[in-house]
Amino acid sequence: MGNVIIIDDDVIISNLLASHCKQLKHKVTSAGTIEEGKRLLTNQPVDLVCLDVHLPDGNGLQMLPFIQGLPSSPEVIIITGTDEEDGADLAIKNGAWDYLQKPLSRQNIMLQIQRAMEYHAIKMQRTSRISLKRDEIIGESRAICDCLDQVAHCAGTEVGVLITGETGTGKELFARAIHANSLRSNRPFVVVDCASLPEKLVESILFGHVKGAFTGANSDQKGLVEQADGGTLFLDEAGELPLETQKSFLRVLQEKVYRPVGKGSEHKSDFRLIAATNRDLSEMAAKGLFRSDLYYRLNAFNIHLPPLREREKDIDKLLMACVFTICQRNKLPIKGVLPETLEMLVAYPWPGNVRELENRLEKAIISDPKNPVIYPIHLPAEIRLHYIRNVTTQRHEQQVPSPLRDPLIGQDRFPSVLPPFKEYRRILCNDAEKYYLQRLMADTEGNISSACKISGLSRSRFYGLLKFHSLPSSAIID
């Protein structure tokens, strides 16, 4: 028996889903809003969440990062009444089990619930994460742990890996971690920096050359492909590999043979390929800027690294590790970091990610090497100003609540031009009544006796309000 939470303000759908889950012997709890759903999810381990998109207090898709961060790691089935292509894209890319549109087929929804629960049970029975050699990969956030799980899954295989992510997210560190945890760990790890390959010497650098193959070739030279024999070849910034070189490199991947420049015979090299890029290779392939067949070969297994702004919980650990390394490298005593300095660093969005964090900290430390503490004054002006602006904005929002913002559901309800007071009051009262009735029906699971008892309304008045607000009365249980 599993634990299911349904977050849907449509009482009919909520009751229908609850009925299906109970038929499958699962425990069910329902919520009608995002906030109520978060309270339920926080207070108990959950196996499956059935989540509506359009909720009274916001878009249900915004809950996906919160749900993914829960210790019980529940599966999520998204339910929507509208055809939203962007919504399906966002849901699936954020790990949702499925994206279902209303009206729901009983057979389909029960099958998806059953499959999701089976998968979750198997997932939770797996042993804890394999002990990895992770060297300089620092952090314990959910986002980074998911990436380490992927490293554990692929490291012991021979599958090619494509590591994607923004500049400075640590793609080479992850490539080295895959190599260090593989059966090839005692063999070479060879880096090919595709962004710095001289156009006229690409094939010579990759495949090597023999003496006299071209002007300046004074001796035989091993290429990087040959150097990686038995080990791992890491293509860094693979999106920068010249288009004319991609065809010959594709054959090397397929056949594991190459021909040094100026030599008539072919050589073999047994290497594992790991590639990394901050560019969208699929988009480049669609535009003819990258060979699609090479892209498919590189993208056998993908690990996408999160930007630092999605790893807020890791910043303090990264900060202290960077400070320690920088101080040691520059032969300085280890510096302390004030809480207010850390607060400013956590608030900053870090467009350059971990690499930018390291550079900013090094400048802060070198700017005042004898000071035993890093104060906010040591940080760059843009980091301090970003923090000050954020604090000022938050205080203003707290002190001056917008009259255009619905206090019940926290959403903008009116246009930029403020309506007359009577019209404002009428709309707000109607919304408040409708929200109350939706919550009442959800909390009582449509039981009319309970609803009337809680609200103090008579049956006739209760049905009258349902009709006025166009709420379904068919879900009411007498």
GROMACS .gro file of C-alpha atoms in nm:
model
  478
    1MET     CA    1   0.000   0.000   0.000
    2GLY     CA    2   0.136   0.339  -0.101
    3ASN     CA    3   0.068   0.697   0.001
    4VAL     CA    4  -0.089   0.926  -0.262
    5ILE     CA    5  -0.157   1.300  -0.240
    6ILE     CA    6  -0.400   1.458  -0.486
    7ILE     CA    7  -0.364   1.835  -0.540
    8ASP     CA    8  -0.662   1.949  -0.746
    9ASP     CA    9  -0.931   2.211  -0.679
   10ASP     CA   10  -1.182   2.026  -0.900
   11VAL     CA   11  -1.369   1.820  -0.643
   12ILE     CA   12  -1.515   1.582  -0.901
   13ILE     CA   13  -1.172   1.498  -1.044
   14SER     CA   14  -1.019   1.480  -0.698
   15ASN     CA   15  -1.284   1.236  -0.578
   16LEU     CA   16  -1.251   1.031  -0.897
   17LEU     CA   17  -0.873   1.002  -0.856
   18ALA     CA   18  -0.912   0.917  -0.487
   19SER     CA   19  -1.159   0.642  -0.574
   20HIS     CA   20  -0.917   0.490  -0.829
   21CYS     CA   21  -0.627   0.503  -0.583
   22LYS     CA   22  -0.834   0.341  -0.308
   23GLN     CA   23  -0.935   0.061  -0.545
   24LEU     CA   24  -0.562  -0.006  -0.582
   25LYS     CA   25  -0.534  -0.021  -0.199
   26HIS     CA   26  -0.346   0.309  -0.161
   27LYS     CA   27  -0.392   0.568   0.113
   28VAL     CA   28  -0.515   0.900  -0.028
   29THR     CA   29  -0.507   1.259   0.099
   30SER     CA   30  -0.643   1.554  -0.100
   31ALA     CA   31  -0.564   1.924  -0.118
   32GLY     CA   32  -0.721   2.205  -0.319
   33THR     CA   33  -0.432   2.454  -0.329
   34ILE     CA   34  -0.055   2.465  -0.367
   35GLU     CA   35  -0.003   2.580  -0.008
   36GLU     CA   36  -0.226   2.310   0.135
   37GLY     CA   37  -0.048   2.054  -0.083
   38LYS     CA   38   0.292   2.167   0.042
   39ARG     CA   39   0.179   2.128   0.403
   40LEU     CA   40   0.065   1.771   0.336
   41LEU     CA   41   0.383   1.685   0.148
   42THR     CA   42   0.602   1.823   0.425
   43ASN     CA   43   0.432   1.626   0.701
   44GLN     CA   44   0.446   1.274   0.557
   45PRO     CA   45   0.641   1.049   0.318
   46VAL     CA   46   0.467   1.029  -0.020
   47ASP     CA   47   0.495   0.784  -0.309
   48LEU     CA   48   0.283   0.958  -0.573
   49VAL     CA   49   0.146   1.309  -0.631
   50CYS     CA   50  -0.143   1.370  -0.873
   51LEU     CA   51  -0.102   1.740  -0.949
   52ASP     CA   52  -0.339   1.977  -1.130
   53VAL     CA   53  -0.188   2.259  -1.338
   54HIS     CA   54  -0.441   2.536  -1.275
   55LEU     CA   55  -0.488   2.585  -0.899
   56PRO     CA   56  -0.642   2.878  -0.709
   57ASP     CA   57  -0.306   3.000  -0.578
   58GLY     CA   58  -0.087   2.945  -0.884
   59ASN     CA   59   0.042   2.706  -1.148
   60GLY     CA   60   0.091   2.353  -1.019
   61LEU     CA   61   0.399   2.305  -1.239
   62GLN     CA   62   0.580   2.549  -1.011
   63MET     CA   63   0.563   2.282  -0.739
   64LEU     CA   64   0.780   2.034  -0.930
   65PRO     CA   65   1.117   2.153  -0.786
   66PHE     CA   66   0.968   2.144  -0.433
   67ILE     CA   67   0.830   1.792  -0.484
   68GLN     CA   68   1.158   1.670  -0.633
   69GLY     CA   69   1.343   1.796  -0.328
   70LEU     CA   70   1.138   1.585  -0.085
   71PRO     CA   71   1.322   1.300   0.093
   72SER     CA   72   1.065   1.044  -0.030
   73SER     CA   73   1.126   1.149  -0.394
   74PRO     CA   74   0.762   1.087  -0.506
   75GLU     CA   75   0.654   1.033  -0.865
   76VAL     CA   76   0.432   1.304  -1.014
   77ILE     CA   77   0.140   1.267  -1.255
   78ILE     CA   78   0.041   1.605  -1.400
   79ILE     CA   79  -0.329   1.655  -1.474
   80THR     CA   80  -0.462   1.943  -1.683
   81GLY     CA   81  -0.781   2.050  -1.849
   82THR     CA   82  -0.610   2.245  -2.128
   83ASP     CA   83  -0.374   2.156  -2.410
   84GLU     CA   84  -0.050   2.334  -2.318
   85GLU     CA   85   0.253   2.225  -2.520
   86ASP     CA   86   0.490   2.428  -2.302
   87GLY     CA   87   0.337   2.275  -1.990
   88ALA     CA   88   0.396   1.921  -2.112
   89ASP     CA   89   0.752   2.011  -2.206
   90LEU     CA   90   0.821   2.165  -1.864
   91ALA     CA   91   0.662   1.874  -1.679
   92ILE     CA   92   0.846   1.595  -1.860
   93LYS     CA   93   1.182   1.774  -1.849
   94ASN     CA   94   1.137   1.817  -1.473
   95GLY     CA   95   1.089   1.446  -1.419
   96ALA     CA   96   0.710   1.408  -1.413
   97TRP     CA   97   0.589   1.050  -1.462
   98ASP     CA   98   0.318   1.150  -1.709
   99TYR     CA   99   0.115   1.447  -1.835
  100LEU     CA  100  -0.256   1.363  -1.864
  101GLN     CA  101  -0.534   1.578  -2.005
  102LYS     CA  102  -0.892   1.588  -1.883
  103PRO     CA  103  -1.130   1.417  -1.933
  104LEU     CA  104  -0.944   1.123  -1.784
  105SER     CA  105  -0.983   0.769  -1.907
  106ARG     CA  106  -1.043   0.538  -1.608
  107GLN     CA  107  -0.833   0.263  -1.765
  108ASN     CA  108  -0.544   0.498  -1.847
  109ILE     CA  109  -0.530   0.676  -1.511
  110MET     CA  110  -0.543   0.350  -1.315
  111LEU     CA  111  -0.269   0.203  -1.533
  112GLN     CA  112  -0.047   0.510  -1.485
  113ILE     CA  113  -0.103   0.511  -1.109
  114GLN     CA  114  -0.017   0.141  -1.090
  115ARG     CA  115   0.295   0.177  -1.307
  116ALA     CA  116   0.418   0.484  -1.121
  117MET     CA  117   0.376   0.314  -0.783
  118GLU     CA  118   0.554   0.000  -0.905
  119TYR     CA  119   0.845   0.207  -1.035
  120HIS     CA  120   0.865   0.410  -0.714
  121ALA     CA  121   0.874   0.095  -0.499
  122ILE     CA  122   1.163  -0.046  -0.703
  123LYS     CA  123   1.345   0.288  -0.696
  124MET     CA  124   1.321   0.316  -0.318
  125GLN     CA  125   1.441  -0.044  -0.269
  126ARG     CA  126   1.769   0.025  -0.446
  127THR     CA  127   2.077   0.034  -0.231
  128SER     CA  128   2.217   0.370  -0.130
  129ARG     CA  129   2.433   0.557  -0.376
  130ILE     CA  130   2.754   0.379  -0.473
  131SER     CA  131   3.058   0.521  -0.300
  132LEU     CA  132   3.216   0.739  -0.567
  133LYS     CA  133   3.556   0.894  -0.609
  134ARG     CA  134   3.433   1.248  -0.656
  135ASP     CA  135   3.749   1.451  -0.591
  136GLU     CA  136   3.660   1.821  -0.623
  137ILE     CA  137   3.284   1.776  -0.680
  138ILE     CA  138   3.142   1.952  -0.375
  139GLY     CA  139   2.781   1.965  -0.260
  140GLU     CA  140   2.492   1.759  -0.130
  141SER     CA  141   2.197   1.938  -0.292
  142ARG     CA  142   1.933   1.724  -0.458
  143ALA     CA  143   2.035   1.856  -0.801
  144ILE     CA  144   2.401   1.759  -0.764
  145CYS     CA  145   2.321   1.424  -0.601
  146ASP     CA  146   2.100   1.333  -0.897
  147CYS     CA  147   2.398   1.400  -1.127
  148LEU     CA  148   2.624   1.186  -0.906
  149ASP     CA  149   2.366   0.907  -0.926
  150GLN     CA  150   2.394   0.925  -1.305
  151VAL     CA  151   2.773   0.907  -1.277
  152ALA     CA  152   2.734   0.592  -1.065
  153HIS     CA  153   2.500   0.438  -1.323
  154CYS     CA  154   2.723   0.497  -1.626
  155ALA     CA  155   3.077   0.487  -1.485
  156GLY     CA  156   3.111   0.107  -1.490
  157THR     CA  157   2.987   0.079  -1.849
  158GLU     CA  158   3.148   0.161  -2.183
  159VAL     CA  159   2.866   0.389  -2.300
  160GLY     CA  160   2.961   0.730  -2.440
  161VAL     CA  161   2.853   1.023  -2.221
  162LEU     CA  162   2.756   1.379  -2.316
  163ILE     CA  163   2.780   1.624  -2.026
  164THR     CA  164   2.583   1.945  -2.081
  165GLY     CA  165   2.543   2.259  -1.876
  166GLU     CA  166   2.626   2.627  -1.860
  167THR     CA  167   2.984   2.753  -1.860
  168GLY     CA  168   3.153   2.701  -1.524
  169THR     CA  169   2.926   2.425  -1.389
  170GLY     CA  170   3.208   2.169  -1.360
  171LYS     CA  171   3.171   1.954  -1.671
  172GLU     CA  172   3.537   1.845  -1.673
  173LEU     CA  173   3.518   1.751  -1.304
  174PHE     CA  174   3.228   1.518  -1.380
  175ALA     CA  175   3.409   1.373  -1.680
  176ARG     CA  176   3.709   1.297  -1.459
  177ALA     CA  177   3.477   1.142  -1.198
  178ILE     CA  178   3.330   0.907  -1.460
  179HIS     CA  179   3.682   0.806  -1.565
  180ALA     CA  180   3.803   0.766  -1.204
  181ASN     CA  181   3.513   0.531  -1.125
  182SER     CA  182   3.543   0.327  -1.447
  183LEU     CA  183   3.736   0.013  -1.532
  184ARG     CA  184   3.975   0.238  -1.725
  185SER     CA  185   4.071   0.447  -1.420
  186ASN     CA  186   4.436   0.337  -1.429
  187ARG     CA  187   4.471   0.436  -1.795
  188PRO     CA  188   4.510   0.787  -1.948
  189PHE     CA  189   4.246   1.060  -1.932
  190VAL     CA  190   4.316   1.274  -2.240
  191VAL     CA  191   4.153   1.615  -2.287
  192VAL     CA  192   4.077   1.759  -2.631
  193ASP     CA  193   3.995   2.130  -2.604
  194CYS     CA  194   3.790   2.168  -2.923
  195ALA     CA  195   3.763   2.545  -2.879
  196SER     CA  196   4.140   2.594  -2.909
  197LEU     CA  197   4.222   2.350  -3.191
  198PRO     CA  198   4.415   2.535  -3.466
  199GLU     CA  199   4.210   2.500  -3.785
  200LYS     CA  200   4.499   2.379  -4.002
  201LEU     CA  201   4.636   2.135  -3.745
  202VAL     CA  202   4.317   1.971  -3.615
  203GLU     CA  203   4.373   1.631  -3.773
  204SER     CA  204   4.741   1.633  -3.681
  205ILE     CA  205   4.661   1.705  -3.315
  206LEU     CA  206   4.384   1.443  -3.303
  207PHE     CA  207   4.537   1.167  -3.515
  208GLY     CA  208   4.909   1.247  -3.508
  209HIS     CA  209   5.151   1.275  -3.801
  210VAL     CA  210   5.470   1.128  -3.937
  211LYS     CA  211   5.794   1.310  -4.001
  212GLY     CA  212   5.780   1.519  -4.318
  213ALA     CA  213   5.399   1.506  -4.349
  214PHE     CA  214   5.390   1.886  -4.373
  215THR     CA  215   5.618   2.184  -4.324
  216GLY     CA  216   5.739   2.185  -3.965
  217ALA     CA  217   5.674   1.813  -3.904
  218ASN     CA  218   6.030   1.736  -3.800
  219SER     CA  219   5.947   1.411  -3.620
  220ASP     CA  220   5.668   1.157  -3.571
  221GLN     CA  221   5.403   1.283  -3.332
  222LYS     CA  222   5.138   1.083  -3.148
  223GLY     CA  223   4.787   1.225  -3.170
  224LEU     CA  224   4.547   1.262  -2.877
  225VAL     CA  225   4.338   0.969  -3.002
  226GLU     CA  226   4.642   0.740  -2.981
  227GLN     CA  227   4.737   0.877  -2.639
  228ALA     CA  228   4.390   0.783  -2.512
  229ASP     CA  229   4.428   0.418  -2.612
  230GLY     CA  230   4.292   0.203  -2.327
  231GLY     CA  231   4.165   0.510  -2.141
  232THR     CA  232   3.921   0.795  -2.186
  233LEU     CA  233   3.913   1.067  -2.452
  234PHE     CA  234   3.738   1.382  -2.328
  235LEU     CA  235   3.606   1.620  -2.594
  236ASP     CA  236   3.570   1.950  -2.411
  237GLU     CA  237   3.344   2.208  -2.581
  238ALA     CA  238   3.247   1.952  -2.845
  239GLY     CA  239   3.022   2.206  -3.015
  240GLU     CA  240   3.334   2.390  -3.133
  241LEU     CA  241   3.473   2.091  -3.326
  242PRO     CA  242   3.516   2.210  -3.688
  243LEU     CA  243   3.244   2.079  -3.917
  244GLU     CA  244   3.495   1.942  -4.170
  245THR     CA  245   3.666   1.741  -3.894
  246GLN     CA  246   3.343   1.590  -3.764
  247LYS     CA  247   3.308   1.341  -4.051
  248SER     CA  248   3.653   1.189  -3.999
  249PHE     CA  249   3.608   1.188  -3.624
  250LEU     CA  250   3.273   1.007  -3.659
  251ARG     CA  251   3.450   0.718  -3.834
  252VAL     CA  252   3.702   0.704  -3.550
  253LEU     CA  253   3.414   0.665  -3.303
  254GLN     CA  254   3.242   0.397  -3.508
  255GLU     CA  255   3.542   0.189  -3.613
  256LYS     CA  256   3.800   0.290  -3.348
  257VAL     CA  257   4.055   0.332  -3.628
  258TYR     CA  258   4.238   0.644  -3.742
  259ARG     CA  259   4.507   0.740  -3.993
  260PRO     CA  260   4.796   0.968  -3.883
  261VAL     CA  261   4.862   1.254  -4.126
  262GLY     CA  262   5.109   1.144  -4.391
  263LYS     CA  263   5.082   0.772  -4.315
  264GLY     CA  264   4.928   0.513  -4.547
  265SER     CA  265   4.819   0.257  -4.285
  266GLU     CA  266   4.548   0.284  -4.020
  267HIS     CA  267   4.598   0.246  -3.646
  268LYS     CA  268   4.355   0.130  -3.379
  269SER     CA  269   4.275   0.300  -3.051
  270ASP     CA  270   4.047   0.154  -2.786
  271PHE     CA  271   3.913   0.455  -2.595
  272ARG     CA  272   3.595   0.557  -2.419
  273LEU     CA  273   3.449   0.889  -2.528
  274ILE     CA  274   3.312   1.155  -2.296
  275ALA     CA  275   3.206   1.488  -2.448
  276ALA     CA  276   3.098   1.815  -2.292
  277THR     CA  277   2.935   2.130  -2.423
  278ASN     CA  278   2.751   2.442  -2.311
  279ARG     CA  279   2.579   2.466  -2.649
  280ASP     CA  280   2.257   2.305  -2.772
  281LEU     CA  281   2.393   2.044  -3.013
  282SER     CA  282   2.045   1.931  -3.122
  283GLU     CA  283   1.963   2.288  -3.229
  284MET     CA  284   2.300   2.320  -3.401
  285ALA     CA  285   2.235   1.992  -3.584
  286ALA     CA  286   1.894   2.118  -3.699
  287LYS     CA  287   2.065   2.429  -3.844
  288GLY     CA  288   2.337   2.226  -4.015
  289LEU     CA  289   2.610   2.357  -3.783
  290PHE     CA  290   2.679   2.015  -3.630
  291ARG     CA  291   2.651   1.670  -3.786
  292SER     CA  292   2.336   1.501  -3.660
  293ASP     CA  293   2.491   1.153  -3.686
  294LEU     CA  294   2.782   1.264  -3.466
  295TYR     CA  295   2.541   1.425  -3.220
  296TYR     CA  296   2.346   1.100  -3.181
  297ARG     CA  297   2.674   0.911  -3.132
  298LEU     CA  298   2.789   1.154  -2.861
  299ASN     CA  299   2.453   1.168  -2.684
  300ALA     CA  300   2.423   0.801  -2.590
  301PHE     CA  301   2.394   0.898  -2.220
  302ASN     CA  302   2.336   1.257  -2.109
  303ILE     CA  303   2.419   1.420  -1.775
  304HIS     CA  304   2.294   1.778  -1.748
  305LEU     CA  305   2.466   1.977  -1.474
  306PRO     CA  306   2.257   2.234  -1.283
  307PRO     CA  307   2.363   2.600  -1.267
  308LEU     CA  308   2.484   2.730  -0.931
  309ARG     CA  309   2.164   2.935  -0.883
  310GLU     CA  310   1.978   2.601  -0.850
  311ARG     CA  311   2.226   2.475  -0.588
  312GLU     CA  312   2.171   2.733  -0.315
  313LYS     CA  313   2.230   2.476  -0.039
  314ASP     CA  314   2.576   2.397  -0.179
  315ILE     CA  315   2.712   2.752  -0.188
  316ASP     CA  316   2.839   2.755   0.172
  317LYS     CA  317   3.034   2.428   0.118
  318LEU     CA  318   3.170   2.548  -0.216
  319LEU     CA  319   3.262   2.880  -0.057
  320MET     CA  320   3.467   2.725   0.224
  321ALA     CA  321   3.637   2.478  -0.013
  322CYS     CA  322   3.733   2.763  -0.248
  323VAL     CA  323   3.863   2.980   0.037
  324PHE     CA  324   4.074   2.690   0.167
  325THR     CA  325   4.220   2.616  -0.179
  326ILE     CA  326   4.288   2.981  -0.265
  327CYS     CA  327   4.456   3.050   0.069
  328GLN     CA  328   4.672   2.739   0.041
  329ARG     CA  329   4.772   2.820  -0.317
  330ASN     CA  330   4.875   3.173  -0.219
  331LYS     CA  331   5.041   3.059   0.108
  332LEU     CA  332   4.798   3.262   0.323
  333PRO     CA  333   4.634   3.171   0.656
  334ILE     CA  334   4.284   3.029   0.607
  335LYS     CA  335   4.033   3.314   0.623
  336GLY     CA  336   3.696   3.320   0.797
  337VAL     CA  337   3.371   3.430   0.628
  338LEU     CA  338   3.112   3.645   0.807
  339PRO     CA  339   2.745   3.531   0.798
  340GLU     CA  340   2.643   3.853   0.621
  341THR     CA  341   2.909   3.790   0.354
  342LEU     CA  342   2.773   3.441   0.298
  343GLU     CA  343   2.419   3.581   0.279
  344MET     CA  344   2.522   3.816  -0.002
  345LEU     CA  345   2.697   3.537  -0.191
  346VAL     CA  346   2.394   3.306  -0.163
  347ALA     CA  347   2.161   3.579  -0.294
  348TYR     CA  348   2.369   3.641  -0.608
  349PRO     CA  349   2.255   3.453  -0.926
  350TRP     CA  350   2.611   3.357  -1.041
  351PRO     CA  351   2.577   3.367  -1.421
  352GLY     CA  352   2.932   3.227  -1.446
  353ASN     CA  353   2.853   2.951  -1.195
  354VAL     CA  354   3.122   2.783  -0.982
  355ARG     CA  355   3.405   2.922  -1.193
  356GLU     CA  356   3.280   3.276  -1.132
  357LEU     CA  357   3.248   3.207  -0.759
  358GLU     CA  358   3.611   3.093  -0.746
  359ASN     CA  359   3.733   3.398  -0.937
  360ARG     CA  360   3.537   3.644  -0.725
  361LEU     CA  361   3.661   3.486  -0.402
  362GLU     CA  362   4.022   3.491  -0.518
  363LYS     CA  363   3.997   3.862  -0.595
  364ALA     CA  364   3.833   3.925  -0.255
  365ILE     CA  365   4.111   3.738  -0.072
  366ILE     CA  366   4.401   3.890  -0.266
  367SER     CA  367   4.258   4.242  -0.228
  368ASP     CA  368   4.325   4.224   0.148
  369PRO     CA  369   4.555   3.927   0.209
  370LYS     CA  370   4.642   4.006   0.572
  371ASN     CA  371   4.282   4.037   0.691
  372PRO     CA  372   4.175   3.713   0.867
  373VAL     CA  373   3.809   3.758   0.767
  374ILE     CA  374   3.623   3.817   0.438
  375TYR     CA  375   3.389   4.112   0.497
  376PRO     CA  376   3.113   4.227   0.260
  377ILE     CA  377   3.335   4.523   0.168
  378HIS     CA  378   3.575   4.277   0.006
  379LEU     CA  379   3.309   4.159  -0.241
  380PRO     CA  380   3.262   4.318  -0.585
  381ALA     CA  381   3.018   4.608  -0.605
  382GLU     CA  382   2.766   4.422  -0.826
  383ILE     CA  383   2.726   4.142  -0.570
  384ARG     CA  384   2.667   4.388  -0.285
  385LEU     CA  385   2.431   4.603  -0.494
  386HIS     CA  386   2.230   4.299  -0.604
  387TYR     CA  387   2.178   4.205  -0.240
  388ILE     CA  388   2.084   4.560  -0.133
  389ARG     CA  389   1.831   4.592  -0.416
  390ASN     CA  390   1.674   4.258  -0.328
  391VAL     CA  391   1.641   4.351   0.040
  392THR     CA  392   1.492   4.690  -0.047
  393THR     CA  393   1.238   4.531  -0.283
  394GLN     CA  394   1.134   4.270  -0.025
  395ARG     CA  395   1.086   4.531   0.246
  396HIS     CA  396   0.878   4.747   0.015
  397GLU     CA  397   0.655   4.454  -0.077
  398GLN     CA  398   0.606   4.366   0.290
  399GLN     CA  399   0.529   4.723   0.399
  400VAL     CA  400   0.314   4.831   0.106
  401PRO     CA  401   0.089   4.543  -0.009
  402SER     CA  402  -0.043   4.598  -0.358
  403PRO     CA  403  -0.419   4.665  -0.375
  404LEU     CA  404  -0.415   4.482  -0.708
  405ARG     CA  405  -0.301   4.156  -0.548
  406ASP     CA  406  -0.554   3.903  -0.423
  407PRO     CA  407  -0.467   3.842  -0.054
  408LEU     CA  408  -0.624   3.494  -0.064
  409ILE     CA  409  -0.446   3.344  -0.360
  410GLY     CA  410  -0.152   3.580  -0.410
  411GLN     CA  411  -0.218   3.644  -0.778
  412ASP     CA  412  -0.275   3.963  -0.975
  413ARG     CA  413  -0.651   3.985  -1.024
  414PHE     CA  414  -0.697   4.322  -1.191
  415PRO     CA  415  -0.551   4.527  -1.477
  416SER     CA  416  -0.298   4.803  -1.419
  417VAL     CA  417  -0.582   5.060  -1.400
  418LEU     CA  418  -0.748   5.030  -1.059
  419PRO     CA  419  -1.127   4.969  -1.085
  420PRO     CA  420  -1.385   5.167  -0.882
  421PHE     CA  421  -1.400   5.066  -0.517
  422LYS     CA  422  -1.746   4.904  -0.538
  423GLU     CA  423  -1.640   4.696  -0.836
  424TYR     CA  424  -1.315   4.598  -0.659
  425ARG     CA  425  -1.509   4.491  -0.347
  426ARG     CA  426  -1.765   4.294  -0.550
  427ILE     CA  427  -1.500   4.100  -0.744
  428LEU     CA  428  -1.292   4.029  -0.436
  429CYS     CA  429  -1.595   3.914  -0.231
  430ASN     CA  430  -1.707   3.685  -0.511
  431ASP     CA  431  -1.360   3.536  -0.542
  432ALA     CA  432  -1.334   3.489  -0.168
  433GLU     CA  433  -1.673   3.313  -0.157
  434LYS     CA  434  -1.582   3.084  -0.446
  435TYR     CA  435  -1.246   2.998  -0.291
  436TYR     CA  436  -1.415   2.923   0.044
  437LEU     CA  437  -1.668   2.691  -0.119
  438GLN     CA  438  -1.398   2.507  -0.316
  439ARG     CA  439  -1.197   2.453   0.001
  440LEU     CA  440  -1.510   2.349   0.189
  441MET     CA  441  -1.604   2.090  -0.072
  442ALA     CA  442  -1.250   1.957  -0.087
  443ASP     CA  443  -1.207   1.936   0.292
  444THR     CA  444  -1.539   1.756   0.339
  445GLU     CA  445  -1.494   1.540   0.027
  446GLY     CA  446  -1.831   1.666  -0.096
  447ASN     CA  447  -2.030   1.559   0.211
  448ILE     CA  448  -2.323   1.804   0.236
  449SER     CA  449  -2.390   1.742   0.606
  450SER     CA  450  -2.029   1.812   0.701
  451ALA     CA  451  -2.013   2.115   0.471
  452CYS     CA  452  -2.324   2.272   0.621
  453LYS     CA  453  -2.205   2.197   0.975
  454ILE     CA  454  -1.866   2.363   0.920
  455SER     CA  455  -1.998   2.663   0.726
  456GLY     CA  456  -2.318   2.721   0.924
  457LEU     CA  457  -2.509   2.743   0.596
  458SER     CA  458  -2.849   2.588   0.534
  459ARG     CA  459  -2.878   2.332   0.256
  460SER     CA  460  -3.077   2.565   0.033
  461ARG     CA  461  -2.830   2.852   0.085
  462PHE     CA  462  -2.536   2.615   0.023
  463TYR     CA  463  -2.681   2.490  -0.308
  464GLY     CA  464  -2.770   2.846  -0.405
  465LEU     CA  465  -2.407   2.957  -0.361
  466LEU     CA  466  -2.280   2.660  -0.561
  467LYS     CA  467  -2.511   2.753  -0.846
  468PHE     CA  468  -2.420   3.124  -0.828
  469HIS     CA  469  -2.047   3.046  -0.853
  470SER     CA  470  -2.095   2.775  -1.121
  471LEU     CA  471  -1.950   2.505  -0.897
  472PRO     CA  472  -2.051   2.143  -0.966
  473SER     CA  473  -2.313   2.013  -0.726
  474SER     CA  474  -2.297   1.660  -0.868
  475ALA     CA  475  -1.997   1.587  -0.648
  476ILE     CA  476  -2.198   1.649  -0.330
  477ILE     CA  477  -2.271   1.343  -0.116
  478ASP     CA  478  -2.591   1.358   0.082
   0.00000   0.00000   0.00000
